[in-house]
Coordinates of C-alpha atoms in Angstrom, one line a residue:
M3 CA -58.1 -66.7 31.6
A4 CA -56.4 -63.6 30.2
Q5 CA -56.0 -63.6 26.4
A6 CA -52.4 -63.5 25.3
P7 CA -51.7 -60.4 23.1
E8 CA -51.0 -60.9 19.4
S9 CA -47.7 -59.4 18.3
N10 CA -45.9 -58.8 15.1
G11 CA -42.8 -56.8 15.9
T12 CA -43.9 -53.3 16.6
H13 CA -47.6 -54.1 16.1
V14 CA -49.4 -55.5 19.2
T15 CA -53.1 -56.4 19.6
V16 CA -54.4 -57.0 23.1
H17 CA -57.8 -57.7 24.6
A18 CA -58.1 -55.7 27.8
G19 CA -60.5 -55.4 30.7
E20 CA -60.1 -58.3 33.0
N21 CA -56.4 -57.9 33.8
A22 CA -54.2 -54.8 33.9
L23 CA -52.8 -53.9 30.5
E24 CA -49.3 -53.8 32.0
T25 CA -49.5 -57.5 32.9
L26 CA -50.8 -58.5 29.4
L27 CA -47.7 -57.2 27.6
T28 CA -44.3 -58.8 27.7
E29 CA -41.3 -56.8 28.6
E30 CA -40.2 -57.0 24.9
Q31 CA -43.5 -55.7 23.7
K32 CA -43.4 -52.8 26.2
Q33 CA -40.1 -51.8 24.7
S34 CA -40.9 -52.3 21.0
V35 CA -44.6 -51.6 20.5
K36 CA -45.3 -48.7 18.1
Y37 CA -48.8 -49.6 17.0
L38 CA -51.1 -50.8 19.8
T39 CA -54.6 -52.1 19.1
V40 CA -56.9 -52.6 22.1
T41 CA -60.2 -54.5 22.1
G42 CA -62.4 -54.9 25.2
T43 CA -62.2 -52.0 27.6
L44 CA -59.5 -50.3 29.6
L45 CA -59.2 -50.1 33.4
D46 CA -58.3 -46.9 35.2
A47 CA -54.8 -48.3 35.9
D48 CA -54.4 -48.9 32.1
Y49 CA -54.7 -45.2 31.3
T50 CA -52.0 -44.4 33.9
F51 CA -49.8 -47.1 32.4
L52 CA -50.3 -45.8 28.9
R53 CA -49.5 -42.2 30.0
E54 CA -46.4 -43.1 32.0
R55 CA -45.0 -45.8 29.8
L56 CA -46.3 -46.1 26.3
Y57 CA -47.6 -42.7 24.9
G58 CA -44.0 -41.5 24.4
Q59 CA -43.2 -44.3 22.0
L60 CA -46.6 -45.1 20.3
D61 CA -47.2 -44.0 16.7
T62 CA -50.8 -45.3 16.8
L63 CA -53.3 -46.2 19.5
N64 CA -56.2 -48.0 17.8
L65 CA -59.3 -48.2 20.0
R66 CA -61.7 -48.8 17.2
A67 CA -63.1 -52.1 18.5
A68 CA -62.7 -51.2 22.2
N69 CA -65.9 -51.0 24.2
I70 CA -65.4 -47.4 25.3
D71 CA -67.9 -44.6 25.1
T72 CA -65.9 -42.0 27.2
L73 CA -62.2 -41.4 27.4
P74 CA -61.6 -40.3 31.0
D75 CA -60.7 -36.9 32.5
I76 CA -57.1 -36.5 33.3
R77 CA -56.0 -34.4 36.2
T78 CA -53.9 -31.3 35.3
E79 CA -51.0 -32.4 37.4
D80 CA -51.0 -35.8 35.7
I81 CA -50.7 -34.6 32.1
W82 CA -47.1 -33.6 32.7
A83 CA -46.3 -37.2 33.6
S84 CA -46.6 -38.3 30.0
S85 CA -43.9 -38.0 27.4
P86 CA -45.7 -36.1 24.5
N87 CA -45.4 -37.8 21.2
K88 CA -46.9 -37.4 17.8
I89 CA -49.7 -39.9 17.9
H90 CA -52.5 -41.1 15.8
L91 CA -55.5 -42.0 18.0
V92 CA -58.2 -44.2 16.3
L93 CA -61.4 -43.5 18.3
P94 CA -63.8 -46.2 19.5
M95 CA -66.8 -46.7 17.3
N96 CA -69.2 -46.0 20.1
I97 CA -67.3 -43.0 21.5
E98 CA -69.5 -40.2 23.0
H99 CA -67.0 -37.9 24.8
I100 CA -63.3 -37.3 25.2
G101 CA -62.6 -36.1 28.7
A102 CA -61.0 -33.0 30.1
N103 CA -57.2 -32.9 29.4
F104 CA -57.2 -36.3 27.7
L105 CA -55.8 -34.9 24.5
S106 CA -53.4 -32.7 26.5
Q107 CA -51.4 -35.9 27.2
F108 CA -50.2 -35.9 23.6
S109 CA -47.9 -33.8 21.5
K110 CA -49.7 -30.9 19.7
Y111 CA -49.1 -32.9 16.6
Y112 CA -51.7 -35.6 17.4
S113 CA -54.4 -36.7 15.0
L114 CA -57.8 -38.2 15.6
E115 CA -59.6 -40.7 13.4
V116 CA -63.4 -40.8 13.9
T117 CA -64.6 -44.3 13.1
E118 CA -68.4 -43.9 13.7
K119 CA -69.7 -41.4 16.3
F120 CA -68.3 -37.9 16.5
P121 CA -67.4 -37.1 20.1
T122 CA -67.6 -33.9 22.2
F123 CA -64.4 -32.7 23.8
G124 CA -63.7 -31.8 27.4
N125 CA -61.8 -28.9 28.6
S126 CA -58.0 -28.7 28.2
T127 CA -55.2 -27.1 30.1
R128 CA -52.6 -27.5 27.4
F129 CA -54.0 -25.9 24.3
P130 CA -53.4 -27.7 21.0
S131 CA -52.5 -25.6 18.0
S132 CA -54.9 -25.8 15.1
Y133 CA -51.9 -25.8 12.8
N134 CA -50.7 -29.2 14.0
T135 CA -53.9 -31.1 15.0
K136 CA -56.0 -33.0 12.5
V137 CA -59.3 -34.8 12.6
T138 CA -60.2 -37.3 9.9
L139 CA -62.9 -39.9 9.1
S140 CA -62.1 -43.6 8.7
D141 CA -62.7 -44.8 5.2
D142 CA -65.8 -46.7 6.1
N143 CA -67.4 -44.0 8.2
Y144 CA -70.5 -43.0 6.2
S145 CA -72.3 -41.1 8.9
Y146 CA -70.4 -37.9 8.0
R147 CA -68.7 -36.4 5.0
T148 CA -65.5 -34.5 4.5
E149 CA -65.7 -31.3 2.5
T150 CA -62.6 -29.8 0.9
F151 CA -62.8 -26.1 0.4
R152 CA -60.4 -23.7 -1.3
F153 CA -60.7 -20.0 -0.4
P154 CA -59.1 -18.0 -3.3
E155 CA -57.2 -15.4 -1.2
E156 CA -55.2 -13.3 -3.6
W157 CA -52.0 -13.4 -1.6
Q158 CA -52.3 -17.0 -0.2
P159 CA -54.9 -19.5 -1.5
N160 CA -56.2 -21.5 1.5
T161 CA -57.3 -25.1 1.2
Y162 CA -58.7 -26.9 4.2
T163 CA -61.1 -29.8 5.1
S164 CA -64.2 -29.8 7.3
I165 CA -66.5 -32.5 8.6
Y166 CA -70.2 -32.3 8.2
S167 CA -73.2 -34.7 8.7
W168 CA -74.0 -36.7 5.7
D169 CA -77.0 -34.4 4.9
G170 CA -75.0 -31.3 5.4
N171 CA -77.1 -29.9 8.2
I172 CA -74.6 -30.2 11.0
F173 CA -71.0 -28.9 11.0
Y174 CA -68.6 -30.9 13.3
Y175 CA -65.0 -29.8 12.9
M176 CA -62.7 -27.7 10.7
N177 CA -59.0 -28.5 10.1
I178 CA -57.6 -25.0 10.3
G179 CA -54.0 -24.4 9.2
V180 CA -52.6 -21.1 7.9
E181 CA -54.0 -17.6 8.4
G182 CA -56.9 -16.7 6.2
K183 CA -60.6 -17.0 5.6
Y184 CA -62.6 -20.1 6.6
T185 CA -66.2 -20.7 5.9
I186 CA -68.9 -23.0 7.2
K187 CA -70.9 -23.7 4.1
E188 CA -74.4 -22.4 3.3
G189 CA -77.1 -24.8 4.2
T190 CA -75.6 -25.7 7.6
K191 CA -78.1 -25.3 10.4
I192 CA -76.2 -26.4 13.5
I193 CA -72.6 -26.1 14.8
H194 CA -71.9 -29.2 16.8
G195 CA -71.1 -28.8 20.5
T196 CA -67.3 -28.3 21.2
A197 CA -66.6 -28.0 17.4
F198 CA -63.8 -25.4 18.0
R199 CA -63.3 -26.0 21.7
N200 CA -59.8 -25.6 23.1
L201 CA -58.1 -24.8 19.8
H202 CA -55.3 -22.2 19.5
L203 CA -56.2 -20.5 16.1
P204 CA -54.2 -18.3 13.8
T205 CA -55.3 -14.8 12.8
F206 CA -58.4 -15.7 10.8
T207 CA -61.8 -14.8 9.5
L208 CA -64.6 -17.2 10.1
I209 CA -67.7 -17.0 7.9
L210 CA -71.0 -18.3 9.3
P211 CA -73.8 -18.9 6.8
A212 CA -77.2 -17.3 6.6
S213 CA -78.8 -20.7 7.2
L214 CA -77.2 -21.1 10.7
D215 CA -79.9 -21.7 13.3
S216 CA -78.1 -22.8 16.5
V217 CA -74.6 -23.4 18.0
G218 CA -74.0 -26.3 20.5
D219 CA -72.7 -26.2 24.0
S220 CA -69.1 -25.0 24.4
A221 CA -68.6 -24.9 20.7
F222 CA -66.0 -22.1 21.0
E223 CA -65.1 -22.3 24.7
Q224 CA -61.5 -21.5 25.3
T225 CA -60.5 -21.0 21.7
E226 CA -57.6 -18.7 21.5
C227 CA -55.9 -16.6 18.7
P228 CA -53.1 -14.0 18.7
V229 CA -53.9 -10.9 20.8
P230 CA -54.3 -7.9 18.5
T231 CA -51.7 -5.2 18.4
G232 CA -52.6 -1.7 17.2
Y233 CA -55.7 -1.3 15.1
G234 CA -57.8 -4.3 14.3
S235 CA -58.4 -7.7 16.0
G236 CA -56.9 -11.1 16.0
A237 CA -60.0 -12.5 14.4
E238 CA -63.1 -11.6 12.5
I239 CA -66.4 -13.5 12.6
I240 CA -68.9 -12.8 9.9
C241 CA -72.4 -14.1 10.5
Y242 CA -74.9 -13.8 7.7
A243 CA -77.8 -15.0 9.7
I244 CA -80.4 -12.2 10.0
E245 CA -81.6 -13.6 13.4
P246 CA -78.9 -14.4 15.9
P247 CA -78.5 -18.2 16.0
K248 CA -79.6 -19.8 19.3
L249 CA -76.7 -20.6 21.6
G250 CA -76.2 -23.5 23.9
K251 CA -74.4 -23.4 27.2
D252 CA -71.0 -21.6 27.5
V253 CA -70.6 -21.3 23.7
F254 CA -68.3 -18.4 23.8
K255 CA -66.9 -18.7 27.3
N256 CA -63.3 -17.4 27.5
S257 CA -63.2 -17.5 23.8
V258 CA -61.8 -15.7 20.8
L259 CA -65.1 -13.8 20.3
E260 CA -64.1 -11.5 23.2
I261 CA -61.2 -10.1 21.1
S262 CA -63.0 -10.5 17.7
D263 CA -64.9 -8.1 15.5
L264 CA -68.4 -9.6 14.8
Y265 CA -69.8 -8.5 11.4
V266 CA -73.6 -8.9 10.8
H267 CA -76.1 -7.4 8.5
E268 CA -76.7 -3.7 9.3
V269 CA -80.4 -4.4 10.0
S270 CA -79.4 -7.1 12.6
I271 CA -76.8 -5.1 14.6
A272 CA -79.3 -4.2 17.4
K273 CA -80.5 -7.8 17.6
Y274 CA -77.0 -9.2 18.1
K275 CA -76.1 -6.5 20.6
Q276 CA -79.1 -7.6 22.7
A277 CA -78.4 -11.4 22.2
D278 CA -76.7 -13.0 25.2
G279 CA -73.4 -14.6 24.1
W280 CA -73.1 -12.8 20.8
N281 CA -72.9 -9.4 22.6
I282 CA -69.6 -10.2 24.2
A283 CA -67.8 -9.5 20.9
S284 CA -65.1 -6.8 20.9
D285 CA -67.2 -4.9 18.5
I286 CA -70.3 -5.6 16.4
R287 CA -70.3 -3.9 13.0
A288 CA -72.2 -4.0 9.7
I289 CA -71.1 -6.4 7.0
E290 CA -71.8 -3.6 4.6
T291 CA -69.0 -1.4 6.1
M292 CA -66.3 -4.0 6.3
G293 CA -62.8 -2.6 5.9
Q294 CA -63.7 0.8 7.3
P295 CA -62.6 2.0 10.8
P296 CA -65.6 1.7 13.1
S297 CA -65.6 5.4 14.0
H298 CA -66.0 6.4 10.4
A299 CA -68.2 3.7 9.0
S300 CA -71.6 5.5 9.2
E301 CA -69.9 8.8 8.2
Q302 CA -68.4 7.2 5.1
I303 CA -71.7 5.8 3.9
H304 CA -73.4 9.1 4.3
K305 CA -70.8 10.9 2.3
K306 CA -71.1 8.4 -0.5
N307 CA -74.8 9.2 -0.8
I308 CA -75.5 5.4 -0.7
S309 CA -77.4 3.4 1.9
V310 CA -77.2 -0.4 1.8
V311 CA -79.5 -3.0 3.2
A312 CA -78.5 -6.6 2.9
T313 CA -80.7 -9.7 2.5
P314 CA -79.5 -13.3 2.3
D315 CA -79.8 -13.1 -1.5
S316 CA -79.1 -9.5 -2.5
Y317 CA -78.0 -6.0 -1.5
E318 CA -80.6 -3.2 -1.8
L319 CA -78.9 0.2 -2.6
T320 CA -80.7 3.5 -2.2
F321 CA -79.3 6.9 -3.3
D322 CA -79.6 10.4 -1.8
Q323 CA -78.6 12.0 -5.1
K324 CA -79.8 11.3 -8.6
P325 CA -77.6 8.5 -10.0
L326 CA -76.1 8.4 -13.5
Y327 CA -74.4 5.1 -13.9
M328 CA -72.7 2.3 -11.9
E329 CA -69.4 0.4 -12.3
M330 CA -68.5 -2.8 -10.6
Y331 CA -64.8 -3.7 -10.0
S332 CA -62.9 -6.7 -8.6
T333 CA -60.4 -5.9 -5.7
N334 CA -57.5 -5.9 -8.2
G335 CA -59.1 -3.1 -10.3
V336 CA -60.6 -5.1 -13.1
L337 CA -63.9 -3.5 -14.5
L338 CA -66.6 -6.2 -14.3
T339 CA -69.6 -4.3 -15.5
K340 CA -70.9 -0.8 -16.3
H341 CA -74.4 0.3 -16.9
P342 CA -76.8 3.3 -16.4
I343 CA -79.0 3.7 -13.4
E344 CA -82.5 5.1 -14.0
S345 CA -84.0 5.0 -10.5
S346 CA -83.2 6.1 -6.9
S347 CA -82.6 2.5 -5.8
L348 CA -81.5 -0.9 -7.2
S349 CA -81.0 -4.5 -6.2
I350 CA -77.7 -6.4 -6.7
D351 CA -77.9 -10.2 -6.5
R352 CA -75.1 -11.7 -4.4
N353 CA -74.4 -14.3 -7.2
R354 CA -73.2 -11.4 -9.4
L355 CA -70.5 -10.6 -6.9
V356 CA -66.9 -11.9 -6.9
T357 CA -64.7 -12.9 -3.9
P358 CA -63.4 -11.6 -1.6
C359 CA -65.6 -8.6 -2.4
T360 CA -66.9 -6.5 -5.2
I361 CA -66.3 -2.7 -5.3
V362 CA -69.4 -0.8 -6.5
C363 CA -68.8 2.7 -7.7
V364 CA -71.9 4.9 -8.4
H365 CA -71.6 8.1 -10.4
F366 CA -74.1 10.9 -9.7
T367 CA -75.4 13.6 -12.0
N368 CA -73.9 16.3 -9.7
G369 CA -70.4 15.0 -10.5
T370 CA -69.9 13.2 -7.2
T371 CA -69.3 9.5 -6.8
G372 CA -70.0 6.9 -4.0
T373 CA -68.2 3.6 -3.4
V374 CA -69.2 0.6 -1.3
K375 CA -67.7 -2.9 -0.9
L376 CA -70.1 -5.8 -1.2
I377 CA -69.3 -9.4 0.0
P378 CA -70.8 -12.3 -1.9

């Protein structure tokens, strides 16, 4: 016998699976429900009923206790049958995968609550904007942790949250909002499959750590960002890993990397240009020359009489002329330090540098100077 749904005004709880969801709800509930909790499972017909009748009015669909490991693929022609609404989707505890176009049924303002497992995401036809989507953890989900990061941009400080495994080794998702810089924290070894998949991103800079070892299947597939106009690109990706991280299947397929500048250490440029996947970047440049037009980068370094080799912990500077002293400035012109140089090379620890970069000015005995920008 079908279990009668529990109802409290706009809140309805129903056990689905044996009978169609449409038959379990009264006509009054179909009109008034705003917060629908489903236990059991859902039939194929139930997803059609939700899309055609309820998604347009629901504030929350709570599937936490539902016996569902995969939310189904939705045909492209069917997603237009729904009435997009801002919805909070509480995912099943044993979810593995959210199917193609499933999230396209909702307004771009949807949010997801991860209750236990973190899912992968299928392809989408309607691209959600990263400005308006949000992924959070339920209060009792201890398999992961939420990290809040504040990037101190001078013109617009940027605060955002990211989801990592509890041990910090795996990055799962980043809640991207305004334009600016976003970083995956040092110590991260793996980017979870589909971590950025399908998102429409703002103009942004994404910083990948030196510790990064691999990137999962489709992690950036079909990510979009504004198409660049004039000089520059819509996005920059900075990867501090000396060896190109291993890539799964279709990591950068039809993705933002194709119109992005990829910055890597100068000693690694040849490796990234030869690495399948990474080499589809619009341009691959040296981190040490960031901010300089690509056609003048090597020329500028030669004229400054300074060569730079980066390591994960430091920058090694070598001088063609006899140096006299060195000054280090912040980007707003504040003198940080000044001291003499007594050899033809020196090492600068990254932890001595300030964000977003430190300007190093070397004065030579012949009266010339050389300047380089170093990123922490």
